[in-house]
Amino acid sequence: MASTAATRSLADIPTLAQLYRSAGHRHVSSSTSDFPPSAAINARVGLVRGDITKLRLDAIVNAANKSLCGGGGVDGAIHRAAGPDLLTECRQLGGCPAGEARITRGYRLPAKHVVHTVGPIYDHADPQRSERLLRSCYEESLKLADTSGVKSLAFSGISTGVYGYPSTDAAQVACETVRKYLDRDISALERVVFVTFEQKEVDAYAEMLP
Ligand code: AR6
């Protein structure tokens, strides 16, 4: 049964600008970022630890599989919280290849929509291919959300669970792709939120964000 723990709306999710101002945030000066710090971007990017199914935003991004018919991890949590109508709509989409994205309604979720993207299963023999596909997941999700009128969007850590993508490498791809997209200036997206769930992800984002 879906938990009744409190939902969080945009006002309850700190932006990077707010986190950097607050004493509690461990700001690691990143030597891994090619991007200069930007106050404008820091006001449009949020970071929160918790359950993505509790976020009352325009859309949340699901780490799905090619069938789009649900599974474990965040995918299972989203389907459980959204209820059976989500699966009915997903079935009509006929699957989704890795690196692409599809959008559905959110049904019983607090979020209005779900963007489903299929991350790569991390391939230690070909990390470049895995990176290309993960980058594509973020880009395609951002574009699809943006063209669908979504103004606030939250990402789970695509591929960083059972698909085995190392969290720090994945956080770098996520941060770079979102930064490039928001820098383009054609985006109507007002807020992009990174949702961390486990400690390893919290550490990975703390290291990556400029
Ligand atoms: N809220 C936010 N993040 C979560 C939540 C949650 N409720 N639950 C898990 N995570 P995973 P993948 C984080 O395994 O690696 C599914 O079975 C988790 O800590 O859900 O892309 C699909 O059907 C991790 O960082 O997705 C596919 O078959 C991140 O979500 C396969 O798993 C992604 O972990 C996809 O694997």
mmCIF file of C-alpha atoms and ligand atoms in Angstrom, residues 50-54 62-78 80 117-121 155-165 167 195-198 200-201, ligand 1:
data_model
loop_
_atom_site.group_PDB
_atom_site.id
_atom_site.type_symbol
_atom_site.label_atom_id
_atom_site.label_comp_id
_atom_site.label_asym_id
_atom_site.label_seq_id
_atom_site.Cartn_x
_atom_site.Cartn_y
_atom_site.Cartn_z
ATOM 1 C CA GLY A 50 13.989 11.208 -0.230
ATOM 2 C CA ASP A 51 11.251 9.375 -2.046
ATOM 3 C CA ILE A 52 10.513 10.753 -5.520
ATOM 4 C CA THR A 53 6.937 9.461 -5.341
ATOM 5 C CA LYS A 54 6.195 12.084 -2.682
ATOM 6 C CA ASN A 62 11.219 7.156 -13.694
ATOM 7 C CA ALA A 63 14.181 4.804 -14.229
ATOM 8 C CA ALA A 64 12.170 2.304 -16.244
ATOM 9 C CA ASN A 65 13.019 -0.750 -18.330
ATOM 10 C CA LYS A 66 12.366 -1.275 -22.050
ATOM 11 C CA SER A 67 8.971 -2.887 -21.479
ATOM 12 C CA LEU A 68 7.664 0.140 -19.514
ATOM 13 C CA CYS A 69 5.596 -2.385 -17.598
ATOM 14 C CA GLY A 70 7.057 -1.686 -14.156
ATOM 15 C CA GLY A 71 9.720 -3.452 -12.138
ATOM 16 C CA GLY A 72 11.617 -3.007 -8.881
ATOM 17 C CA GLY A 73 13.440 0.007 -7.426
ATOM 18 C CA VAL A 74 12.089 3.438 -8.196
ATOM 19 C CA ASP A 75 10.007 2.031 -11.059
ATOM 20 C CA GLY A 76 8.157 -0.292 -8.670
ATOM 21 C CA ALA A 77 7.662 2.529 -6.158
ATOM 22 C CA ILE A 78 6.223 4.838 -8.838
ATOM 23 C CA ARG A 80 2.664 1.282 -6.656
ATOM 24 C CA THR A 117 13.307 6.837 -19.458
ATOM 25 C CA VAL A 118 15.298 3.662 -19.959
ATOM 26 C CA GLY A 119 18.871 3.858 -18.770
ATOM 27 C CA PRO A 120 21.732 1.663 -19.896
ATOM 28 C CA ILE A 121 22.728 -1.469 -18.016
ATOM 29 C CA PHE A 155 15.128 13.089 -11.699
ATOM 30 C CA SER A 156 15.851 9.860 -9.894
ATOM 31 C CA GLY A 157 19.372 8.493 -10.312
ATOM 32 C CA ILE A 158 18.837 6.763 -13.649
ATOM 33 C CA SER A 159 20.754 3.446 -13.945
ATOM 34 C CA THR A 160 22.464 3.813 -10.558
ATOM 35 C CA GLY A 161 20.534 0.979 -8.886
ATOM 36 C CA VAL A 162 20.231 -2.520 -10.337
ATOM 37 C CA TYR A 163 21.617 -1.291 -13.687
ATOM 38 C CA GLY A 164 24.936 -0.747 -11.916
ATOM 39 C CA TYR A 165 26.097 2.650 -13.217
ATOM 40 C CA SER A 167 26.967 6.855 -8.814
ATOM 41 C CA VAL A 195 16.523 13.326 -5.993
ATOM 42 C CA THR A 196 19.002 11.235 -4.060
ATOM 43 C CA PHE A 197 17.802 8.184 -2.200
ATOM 44 C CA GLU A 198 20.859 6.407 -0.812
ATOM 45 C CA LYS A 200 26.204 6.974 -2.107
ATOM 46 C CA GLU A 201 24.114 9.266 -4.310
HETATM 47 N N1 AR6 B 1 12.749 7.595 -4.798
HETATM 48 C C1 AR6 B 1 13.892 8.097 -5.314
HETATM 49 N N2 AR6 B 1 14.902 7.304 -5.743
HETATM 50 C C2 AR6 B 1 14.753 5.971 -5.599
HETATM 51 C C3 AR6 B 1 13.587 5.385 -5.059
HETATM 52 C C4 AR6 B 1 12.548 6.251 -4.644
HETATM 53 N N3 AR6 B 1 11.397 5.812 -4.133
HETATM 54 N N4 AR6 B 1 13.746 4.034 -5.070
HETATM 55 C C5 AR6 B 1 14.964 3.786 -5.574
HETATM 56 N N5 AR6 B 1 15.574 4.952 -5.888
HETATM 57 P P1 AR6 B 1 16.762 1.523 -9.837
HETATM 58 P P2 AR6 B 1 18.003 1.440 -12.514
HETATM 59 C C6 AR6 B 1 16.890 5.188 -6.511
HETATM 60 O O1 AR6 B 1 17.335 0.202 -9.496
HETATM 61 O O2 AR6 B 1 19.343 1.217 -11.928
HETATM 62 C C7 AR6 B 1 13.798 -1.497 -12.193
HETATM 63 O O3 AR6 B 1 13.414 -2.783 -11.851
HETATM 64 C C8 AR6 B 1 17.948 4.140 -6.283
HETATM 65 O O4 AR6 B 1 18.612 4.362 -5.058
HETATM 66 O O5 AR6 B 1 15.358 1.794 -9.457
HETATM 67 O O6 AR6 B 1 17.857 2.451 -13.620
HETATM 68 C C9 AR6 B 1 13.361 -1.100 -13.590
HETATM 69 O O7 AR6 B 1 12.144 -1.704 -13.959
HETATM 70 C C10 AR6 B 1 18.850 4.374 -7.479
HETATM 71 O O8 AR6 B 1 19.778 5.396 -7.223
HETATM 72 O O9 AR6 B 1 16.862 1.823 -11.451
HETATM 73 C C11 AR6 B 1 14.500 -1.587 -14.437
HETATM 74 O O10 AR6 B 1 14.363 -2.972 -14.735
HETATM 75 C C12 AR6 B 1 17.923 4.905 -8.553
HETATM 76 O O11 AR6 B 1 16.683 5.157 -7.911
HETATM 77 C C13 AR6 B 1 15.694 -1.390 -13.561
HETATM 78 O O12 AR6 B 1 15.221 -1.434 -12.209
HETATM 79 C C14 AR6 B 1 17.715 3.946 -9.690
HETATM 80 O O13 AR6 B 1 17.707 2.609 -9.213
HETATM 81 C C15 AR6 B 1 16.323 -0.039 -13.794
HETATM 82 O O14 AR6 B 1 17.498 0.044 -13.051
#
